[in-house]
Short mmCIF file of C-alpha atoms and ligand atoms in Angstrom, two decimals:
data_model
loop_
_atom_site.label_atom_id
_atom_site.label_comp_id
_atom_site.label_asym_id
_atom_site.label_seq_id
_atom_site.Cartn_x
_atom_site.Cartn_y
_atom_site.Cartn_z
CA UNK A 18 213.22 138.46 11.88
CA UNK A 19 215.26 135.79 13.74
CA UNK A 20 218.60 137.12 14.97
CA UNK A 21 221.50 135.08 16.36
CA UNK A 22 223.70 137.25 18.59
CA UNK A 23 227.14 135.81 19.37
CA UNK A 24 228.69 137.06 22.63
CA UNK A 25 225.30 138.35 23.81
CA UNK A 26 226.22 137.84 27.50
CA UNK A 27 229.11 140.30 27.21
CA UNK A 28 229.16 144.09 27.38
CA UNK A 29 228.30 145.31 23.87
CA UNK A 30 226.38 142.20 22.77
CA UNK A 31 224.28 142.30 25.97
CA UNK A 32 223.45 145.96 25.44
CA UNK A 33 222.61 145.11 21.81
CA UNK A 34 220.11 142.49 22.98
CA UNK A 35 218.50 144.79 25.56
CA UNK A 36 218.24 147.72 23.14
CA UNK A 37 216.99 145.63 20.22
CA UNK A 38 214.12 144.28 22.33
CA UNK A 39 212.89 147.89 22.69
CA UNK A 40 213.78 149.41 19.32
CA UNK A 41 213.03 146.30 17.21
CA UNK A 42 209.75 144.69 18.30
CA UNK A 43 209.90 142.41 15.22
CA UNK A 44 213.06 140.52 16.27
CA UNK A 45 213.34 137.12 17.95
CA UNK A 46 216.76 136.76 19.54
CA UNK A 47 218.94 133.75 20.28
CA UNK A 48 222.24 134.32 22.08
CA UNK A 49 225.21 131.97 21.72
CA UNK A 50 227.85 132.65 24.36
CA UNK A 51 230.50 130.50 26.00
CA UNK A 52 230.03 132.39 29.30
CA UNK A 53 233.75 133.00 29.76
CA UNK A 54 235.00 135.05 32.74
CA UNK A 55 233.97 138.14 30.71
CA UNK A 56 230.29 137.20 30.51
CA UNK A 57 227.75 138.39 33.03
CA UNK A 58 224.34 137.05 32.07
CA UNK A 59 222.75 138.94 35.00
CA UNK A 60 222.48 141.81 32.53
CA UNK A 61 219.89 139.73 30.69
CA UNK A 62 217.78 138.93 33.79
CA UNK A 63 215.04 141.30 32.67
CA UNK A 64 214.49 139.69 29.27
CA UNK A 65 212.68 136.61 30.62
CA UNK A 66 211.77 134.14 27.87
CA UNK A 67 211.99 136.73 25.09
CA UNK A 68 215.56 135.64 24.43
CA UNK A 69 216.86 132.10 24.06
CA UNK A 70 220.29 131.65 25.70
CA UNK A 71 222.58 128.91 24.38
CA UNK A 72 225.76 128.25 26.34
CA UNK A 73 228.27 127.14 23.71
CA UNK A 74 231.57 127.97 22.05
CA UNK A 75 231.37 129.65 18.62
CA UNK A 76 234.16 127.28 17.58
CA UNK A 77 231.78 124.30 18.12
CA UNK A 78 230.88 123.62 14.48
CA UNK A 79 227.85 121.38 15.21
CA UNK A 80 226.09 123.82 17.54
CA UNK A 81 226.93 126.77 15.28
CA UNK A 82 225.65 124.98 12.17
CA UNK A 83 222.33 124.17 13.84
CA UNK A 84 221.80 127.72 15.17
CA UNK A 85 222.87 129.48 11.96
CA UNK A 86 220.57 127.16 9.97
CA UNK A 87 217.51 128.51 11.79
CA UNK A 88 218.21 132.24 11.75
CA UNK A 89 217.90 135.14 9.29
CA UNK A 90 220.80 137.23 10.56
CA UNK A 91 223.94 136.68 12.65
CA UNK A 92 225.43 139.65 14.55
CA UNK A 93 228.89 138.54 15.68
CA UNK A 94 230.15 140.16 18.90
CA UNK A 95 231.77 137.13 20.58
CA UNK A 96 235.51 137.54 21.09
CA UNK A 97 238.19 137.52 23.70
CA UNK A 98 238.58 141.28 24.13
CA UNK A 99 241.05 142.54 26.73
CA UNK A 100 244.46 143.66 25.44
CA UNK A 101 246.19 143.16 28.81
CA UNK A 102 245.04 139.52 28.95
CA UNK A 103 246.19 138.92 25.38
CA UNK A 104 249.70 139.95 26.47
CA UNK A 105 249.70 137.30 29.21
CA UNK A 106 248.06 134.44 27.27
CA UNK A 107 247.19 134.95 23.58
CA UNK A 108 245.85 131.39 23.05
CA UNK A 109 242.16 132.06 23.86
CA UNK A 110 242.26 135.07 21.50
CA UNK A 111 243.41 132.93 18.58
CA UNK A 112 240.73 130.38 19.44
CA UNK A 113 237.72 132.70 19.84
CA UNK A 114 238.59 135.46 17.40
CA UNK A 115 240.08 133.43 14.55
CA UNK A 116 238.81 129.83 14.86
CA UNK A 117 235.45 131.05 16.20
CA UNK A 118 234.93 133.52 13.35
CA UNK A 119 236.07 130.91 10.80
CA UNK A 120 233.54 128.40 12.21
CA UNK A 121 230.72 130.94 11.92
CA UNK A 122 231.72 131.91 8.37
CA UNK A 123 231.61 128.29 7.22
CA UNK A 124 228.07 127.92 8.60
CA UNK A 125 227.07 131.25 7.01
CA UNK A 126 228.38 129.97 3.66
CA UNK A 127 226.42 126.72 3.93
CA UNK A 128 223.14 128.37 4.93
CA UNK A 129 223.27 131.66 2.97
CA UNK A 130 222.49 133.77 6.06
CA UNK A 131 223.19 137.54 6.39
CA UNK A 132 226.23 138.23 8.61
CA UNK A 133 227.40 141.35 10.41
CA UNK A 134 230.91 141.24 11.91
CA UNK A 135 231.74 143.51 14.87
CA UNK A 136 235.33 144.70 14.97
CA UNK A 137 237.57 147.38 16.40
CA UNK A 138 239.57 150.42 15.33
CA UNK A 139 242.63 148.73 16.88
CA UNK A 140 243.14 146.80 13.62
CA UNK A 141 244.62 150.05 12.20
CA UNK A 142 247.36 150.31 14.84
CA UNK A 143 247.83 153.73 16.41
CA UNK A 144 248.37 157.41 15.57
CA UNK A 145 250.78 159.97 17.03
CA UNK A 146 249.27 162.51 19.44
CA UNK A 147 250.02 165.41 17.09
CA UNK A 148 248.95 163.66 13.86
CA UNK A 149 245.94 165.46 12.36
CA UNK A 150 244.89 162.17 10.66
CA UNK A 151 242.05 159.92 11.78
CA UNK A 152 241.36 156.31 10.71
CA UNK A 153 239.19 155.86 7.61
CA UNK A 154 237.91 152.77 5.79
CA UNK A 155 241.06 153.08 3.57
CA UNK A 156 243.64 153.05 6.40
CA UNK A 157 245.99 150.03 6.06
CA UNK A 158 245.81 147.35 8.77
CA UNK A 159 248.70 147.50 11.28
CA UNK A 160 247.63 145.82 14.55
CA UNK A 161 249.91 145.99 17.61
CA UNK A 162 248.73 143.44 20.21
CA UNK A 163 247.77 139.76 20.05
CA UNK A 164 244.15 140.89 20.60
CA UNK A 165 244.13 143.39 17.74
CA UNK A 166 246.06 141.03 15.45
CA UNK A 167 243.40 138.33 15.91
CA UNK A 168 240.62 140.89 15.31
CA UNK A 169 242.42 142.05 12.13
CA UNK A 170 242.69 138.41 11.02
CA UNK A 171 238.99 137.86 11.65
CA UNK A 172 238.12 140.91 9.51
CA UNK A 173 240.28 139.56 6.68
CA UNK A 174 238.56 136.18 6.89
CA UNK A 175 235.18 137.91 6.49
CA UNK A 176 236.45 139.91 3.49
CA UNK A 177 237.79 136.74 1.84
CA UNK A 178 234.51 134.87 2.41
CA UNK A 179 232.64 137.78 0.74
CA UNK A 180 234.94 137.86 -2.26
CA UNK A 181 235.53 134.11 -2.72
CA UNK A 182 232.19 132.65 -1.63
CA UNK A 183 229.80 135.58 -2.06
CA UNK A 184 228.46 135.57 1.50
CA UNK A 185 226.25 138.55 2.42
CA UNK A 186 228.38 140.22 5.07
CA UNK A 187 229.21 143.69 6.39
CA UNK A 188 231.93 144.73 8.85
CA UNK A 189 232.08 147.57 11.37
CA UNK A 190 235.18 148.83 13.20
CA UNK A 191 234.26 150.85 16.26
CA UNK A 192 236.25 152.92 18.73
CA UNK A 193 236.30 152.47 22.55
CA UNK A 194 232.85 151.89 24.06
CA UNK A 195 231.63 152.93 27.50
CA UNK A 196 228.32 152.45 29.29
CA UNK A 197 226.56 150.03 31.65
CA UNK A 198 227.45 146.33 32.01
CA UNK A 199 231.14 146.73 31.00
CA UNK A 200 233.54 144.36 32.79
CA UNK A 201 235.55 146.01 35.59
CA UNK A 202 238.83 144.99 33.92
CA UNK A 203 238.28 147.74 31.29
CA UNK A 204 239.59 151.28 31.85
CA UNK A 205 236.48 153.31 32.71
CA UNK A 206 234.65 150.73 34.89
CA UNK A 207 237.94 149.88 36.62
CA UNK A 208 238.52 153.48 37.65
CA UNK A 209 234.88 154.10 38.68
CA UNK A 210 234.76 150.95 40.82
CA UNK A 211 238.21 151.68 42.24
CA UNK A 212 236.98 155.02 43.56
CA UNK A 213 233.73 153.44 44.80
CA UNK A 214 235.77 150.85 46.77
CA UNK A 215 238.31 153.34 48.13
CA UNK A 216 241.18 152.48 45.78
CA UNK A 217 243.09 155.13 43.80
CA UNK A 218 242.63 154.99 39.99
CA UNK A 219 245.58 153.63 37.98
CA UNK A 220 246.96 155.33 34.86
CA UNK A 221 249.29 153.42 32.56
CA UNK A 222 252.53 155.17 31.59
CA UNK A 223 252.22 158.95 31.30
CA UNK A 224 248.41 158.88 31.02
CA UNK A 225 248.48 160.83 27.75
CA UNK A 226 247.22 157.99 25.51
CA UNK A 227 244.06 158.99 23.67
CA UNK A 228 240.95 156.91 23.06
CA UNK A 229 237.91 157.94 20.97
CA UNK A 230 235.01 157.23 23.34
CA UNK A 231 231.51 156.28 22.13
CA UNK A 232 228.46 155.27 24.17
CA UNK A 233 227.55 151.61 23.67
CA UNK A 234 223.98 152.49 22.58
CA UNK A 235 225.32 154.75 19.82
CA UNK A 236 227.55 151.88 18.65
CA UNK A 237 224.64 149.46 18.59
CA UNK A 238 222.32 151.89 16.76
CA UNK A 239 225.05 152.26 14.13
CA UNK A 240 225.20 148.45 13.83
CA UNK A 241 221.48 148.37 13.01
CA UNK A 242 221.93 151.21 10.47
CA UNK A 243 224.58 149.09 8.72
CA UNK A 244 222.43 145.95 8.83
CA UNK A 245 219.44 147.89 7.43
CA UNK A 246 221.12 150.13 4.88
CA UNK A 247 224.78 149.12 4.52
CA UNK A 248 226.18 147.78 1.27
CA UNK A 249 227.06 144.08 1.29
CA UNK A 250 230.81 143.48 1.35
CA UNK A 251 231.57 146.92 2.78
CA UNK A 252 233.30 148.11 5.95
CA UNK A 253 232.02 151.04 8.05
CA UNK A 254 233.92 152.86 10.79
CA UNK A 255 231.89 153.80 13.88
CA UNK A 256 232.98 156.71 16.08
CA UNK A 257 231.43 159.72 17.79
CA UNK A 258 234.21 162.35 17.83
CA UNK A 259 235.03 161.45 21.43
CA UNK A 260 238.84 161.77 21.55
CA UNK A 261 239.96 162.19 25.18
CA UNK A 262 243.24 161.39 26.90
CA UNK A 263 243.25 158.87 29.74
CA UNK A 264 244.34 161.36 32.37
CA UNK A 265 241.36 163.63 31.57
CA UNK A 266 239.02 160.63 31.88
CA UNK A 267 240.40 159.75 35.33
CA UNK A 268 240.29 163.36 36.52
CA UNK A 269 236.66 163.64 35.37
CA UNK A 270 235.69 160.38 37.14
CA UNK A 271 237.33 161.64 40.36
CA UNK A 272 235.65 165.03 40.11
CA UNK A 273 232.21 163.52 39.41
CA UNK A 274 232.66 161.28 42.48
CA UNK A 275 233.63 164.21 44.69
CA UNK A 276 237.35 163.34 45.00
CA UNK A 277 240.43 165.53 44.41
CA UNK A 278 241.33 165.45 40.69
CA UNK A 279 244.91 164.31 41.49
CA UNK A 280 243.95 161.33 43.70
CA UNK A 281 245.29 158.74 41.21
CA UNK A 282 248.53 156.79 40.68
CA UNK A 283 250.68 156.22 37.61
CA UNK A 284 251.57 152.55 37.12
CA UNK A 285 253.84 150.58 34.78
CA UNK A 286 252.88 151.01 31.15
CA UNK A 287 251.23 148.33 28.99
CA UNK A 288 253.87 146.77 26.65
CA UNK A 289 253.33 148.03 23.09
CA UNK A 290 250.64 150.45 24.37
CA UNK A 291 248.89 152.11 21.39
CA UNK A 292 249.24 155.88 21.66
CA UNK A 293 246.10 157.23 20.03
CA UNK A 294 242.99 155.99 18.24
CA UNK A 295 240.72 158.34 16.26
CA UNK A 296 237.86 157.53 13.89
CA UNK A 297 236.63 159.52 10.92
CA UNK A 298 232.94 158.45 10.81
CA UNK A 299 232.06 160.46 7.67
CA UNK A 300 230.97 157.46 5.63
CA UNK A 301 228.55 156.22 8.28
CA UNK A 302 227.06 159.68 8.74
CA UNK A 303 226.74 160.68 5.07
CA UNK A 304 225.86 157.36 3.44
CA UNK A 305 223.73 155.79 6.17
CA UNK A 306 222.44 158.90 8.00
CA UNK A 307 223.60 157.73 11.47
CA UNK A 308 224.28 160.32 14.19
CA UNK A 309 225.24 159.69 17.83
CA UNK A 310 222.81 160.63 20.62
CA UNK A 311 225.52 160.87 23.31
CA UNK A 312 227.50 163.88 22.10
CA UNK A 313 228.58 165.11 25.55
CA UNK A 314 231.13 162.60 26.94
CA UNK A 315 231.03 164.13 30.44
CA UNK A 316 227.29 163.57 30.86
CA UNK A 317 227.51 160.06 29.36
CA UNK A 318 230.29 159.34 31.86
CA UNK A 319 228.21 160.75 34.72
CA UNK A 320 225.31 158.45 33.78
CA UNK A 321 227.72 155.49 33.63
CA UNK A 322 229.08 156.35 37.10
CA UNK A 323 225.50 156.44 38.41
CA UNK A 324 224.85 153.02 36.91
CA UNK A 325 227.89 151.43 38.64
CA UNK A 326 227.00 153.15 41.93
CA UNK A 327 223.41 151.89 41.68
CA UNK A 328 224.30 148.33 40.64
CA UNK A 329 227.12 147.09 42.91
CA UNK A 330 225.61 143.59 42.86
CA UNK A 331 226.43 143.36 39.17
CA UNK A 332 230.19 143.99 39.55
CA UNK A 333 231.28 143.36 43.17
CA UNK A 334 231.71 139.60 42.61
CA UNK A 335 234.39 140.07 39.96
CA UNK A 336 236.21 143.13 41.33
CA UNK A 337 238.61 141.44 43.78
CA UNK A 338 239.77 138.77 41.32
CA UNK A 339 240.26 141.39 38.60
CA UNK A 340 242.40 143.59 40.86
CA UNK A 341 244.41 140.56 42.04
CA UNK A 342 245.21 139.80 38.39
CA UNK A 343 246.36 143.38 37.79
CA UNK A 344 248.34 143.36 41.02
CA UNK A 345 250.53 140.54 39.72
CA UNK A 346 251.88 142.68 36.84
CA UNK A 347 251.53 146.39 37.57
CA UNK A 348 253.66 148.51 39.94
CA UNK A 349 252.87 151.99 41.22
CA UNK A 350 255.46 154.44 39.82
CA UNK A 351 257.20 156.82 42.26
P1 NAD B 6 233.22 141.31 26.30
O1 NAD B 6 234.54 140.71 26.64
O2 NAD B 6 232.51 142.13 27.31
O3 NAD B 6 232.21 140.15 25.85
C1 NAD B 6 232.61 139.12 24.97
C2 NAD B 6 231.60 137.99 25.09
O4 NAD B 6 231.99 136.95 24.16
C3 NAD B 6 231.55 137.35 26.49
O5 NAD B 6 230.21 137.22 26.90
C4 NAD B 6 232.21 136.00 26.29
O6 NAD B 6 231.68 134.99 27.15
C5 NAD B 6 231.90 135.70 24.83
N1 NAD B 6 232.86 134.77 24.24
C6 NAD B 6 234.23 134.83 24.29
N2 NAD B 6 234.76 133.77 23.66
C7 NAD B 6 233.72 133.03 23.18
C8 NAD B 6 233.63 131.83 22.42
N3 NAD B 6 234.71 131.15 22.03
N4 NAD B 6 232.39 131.38 22.11
C9 NAD B 6 231.27 132.04 22.50
N5 NAD B 6 231.30 133.17 23.22
C10 NAD B 6 232.51 133.66 23.55
O7 NAD B 6 233.47 142.13 24.94
P2 NAD B 6 232.81 143.48 24.40
O8 NAD B 6 233.58 144.63 24.91
O9 NAD B 6 231.33 143.40 24.57
O10 NAD B 6 233.17 143.34 22.85
C11 NAD B 6 232.25 142.74 21.93
C12 NAD B 6 232.80 142.84 20.53
O11 NAD B 6 233.00 144.22 20.19
C13 NAD B 6 234.16 142.18 20.33
O12 NAD B 6 234.17 141.54 19.06
C14 NAD B 6 235.15 143.33 20.37
O13 NAD B 6 236.30 143.04 19.60
C15 NAD B 6 234.32 144.44 19.73
N6 NAD B 6 234.70 145.82 20.12
C16 NAD B 6 234.75 146.18 21.44
C17 NAD B 6 235.03 147.50 21.77
C18 NAD B 6 235.07 147.97 23.21
O14 NAD B 6 235.39 149.13 23.46
N7 NAD B 6 234.72 147.14 24.18
C19 NAD B 6 235.27 148.44 20.75
C20 NAD B 6 235.21 148.02 19.42
C21 NAD B 6 234.90 146.71 19.11
O1 TDX B 7 243.84 150.50 34.57
C1 TDX B 7 244.00 150.94 33.42
N1 TDX B 7 244.71 152.10 33.25
C2 TDX B 7 244.93 152.65 32.02
O2 TDX B 7 245.58 153.71 31.92
C3 TDX B 7 243.44 150.29 32.26
C4 TDX B 7 242.65 149.01 32.41
C5 TDX B 7 243.66 150.86 31.03
N2 TDX B 7 244.38 152.00 30.91
C6 TDX B 7 244.53 152.63 29.58
C7 TDX B 7 244.96 151.74 28.45
C8 TDX B 7 244.29 152.39 27.24
O3 TDX B 7 245.09 153.48 26.79
O4 TDX B 7 243.22 153.10 29.21
C9 TDX B 7 243.00 152.95 27.80
C10 TDX B 7 241.78 152.05 27.59
O5 TDX B 7 242.14 150.73 28.02
P1 TDX B 7 241.17 149.46 27.83
O6 TDX B 7 239.86 149.73 28.49
O7 TDX B 7 241.93 148.25 28.20
O8 TDX B 7 240.85 149.54 26.26
P2 TDX B 7 241.76 149.42 24.94
O9 TDX B 7 243.01 148.68 25.18
O10 TDX B 7 241.82 150.80 24.33
O11 TDX B 7 240.81 148.46 24.05
C11 TDX B 7 239.38 148.65 24.09
O12 TDX B 7 238.91 149.33 22.97
C12 TDX B 7 238.93 148.65 21.76
C13 TDX B 7 238.64 147.32 24.25
O13 TDX B 7 239.11 146.63 25.39
C14 TDX B 7 238.79 146.48 23.02
O14 TDX B 7 238.05 145.29 23.13
C15 TDX B 7 238.30 147.27 21.85
O15 TDX B 7 238.52 146.57 20.66
#
């Protein structure tokens, strides 16, 4: 099977490529990636010539048409992905997430190729801390940030192309991922690499916001379950019952790195900061038989800390610039 992976030089797409080479000996992979600031192709160093890498924008209709025309399946990870950046400059988010997805869908329609669209639970907005509800496939869309609004728009484009043009597509909306090869701008790698470089972790607001953490390999195994056994035109939510508040995550990182649990700072909150995300993954578990392998968040986090400690060469080059960007907007609260 020939698979075109968009955004395969990023965090989740890169892990998808690495894992698929082991779990799926029958696949031949081509990656299309623009290699934005978020890409780090060093993660793919070990794949040699088993993967073809194409440096291009998914909004480039000619390149996309040619690549889609010679594949059996497109798994679409490419996106601009960091909420904080979308609050400073939303333009690249509209370009990659909306125009890029539209460009892919038009090629999919022309060539009749199977499409799987990767999306996020942020399209549903947020939940109160004391709300017993979790997001399901029936939850109405209510995105908060420019990032999540463009992801919601991209999901709706896919749904319309299924209904109006009959393309063979599925969609998954996953909760917050953690694991190796995640950019140091994101919460968990930022705090781990802060401690490793002697900087105190930074918690937005009151630190009580909740995210539903899932290991990136569990996410990617669920993606394959949907590609193999999912119903065309359907949406599946991916989550691993990992609800944890941000302060607990930071305290655990500090403890696992041998630091006092209170050695962190509170900083200015993110504007419009979503309070809580929580996924009900019943459909994925009961209909497709998927179960997560990483059920203990603390040990998954410990393994992730080990990975960042053992691979400084992968992240050191981007750390200073990332912190300089944060430094221009955030202030330590008294
Ligand atoms: P990432 O930022 O680490 O990687 C994104 C990749 O897409 C980068 O390699 C970048 O170069 C590439 N890219 C960006 N714009 C492009 C363009 N116009 N053309 C081609 N390539 C382009 O992101 P990630 O965390 O790996 O997220 C991957 C996907 O998963 C995204 O669609 C995101 O919305 C979704 N998602 C992420 C999470 C999470 O917790 N990280 C959770 C749920 C869903
Ligand atoms: O330094 C920080 N301090 C802090 O308290 C950073 C970077 C974040 N936070 C908070 C904000 C969130 O409540 O931690 C939480 C997680 O933040 P991010 O890693 O920026 O993730 P989030 O905004 O939840 O979005 C992520 O999950 C869904 C991904 O970045 C998205 O791409 C994905 O769709």
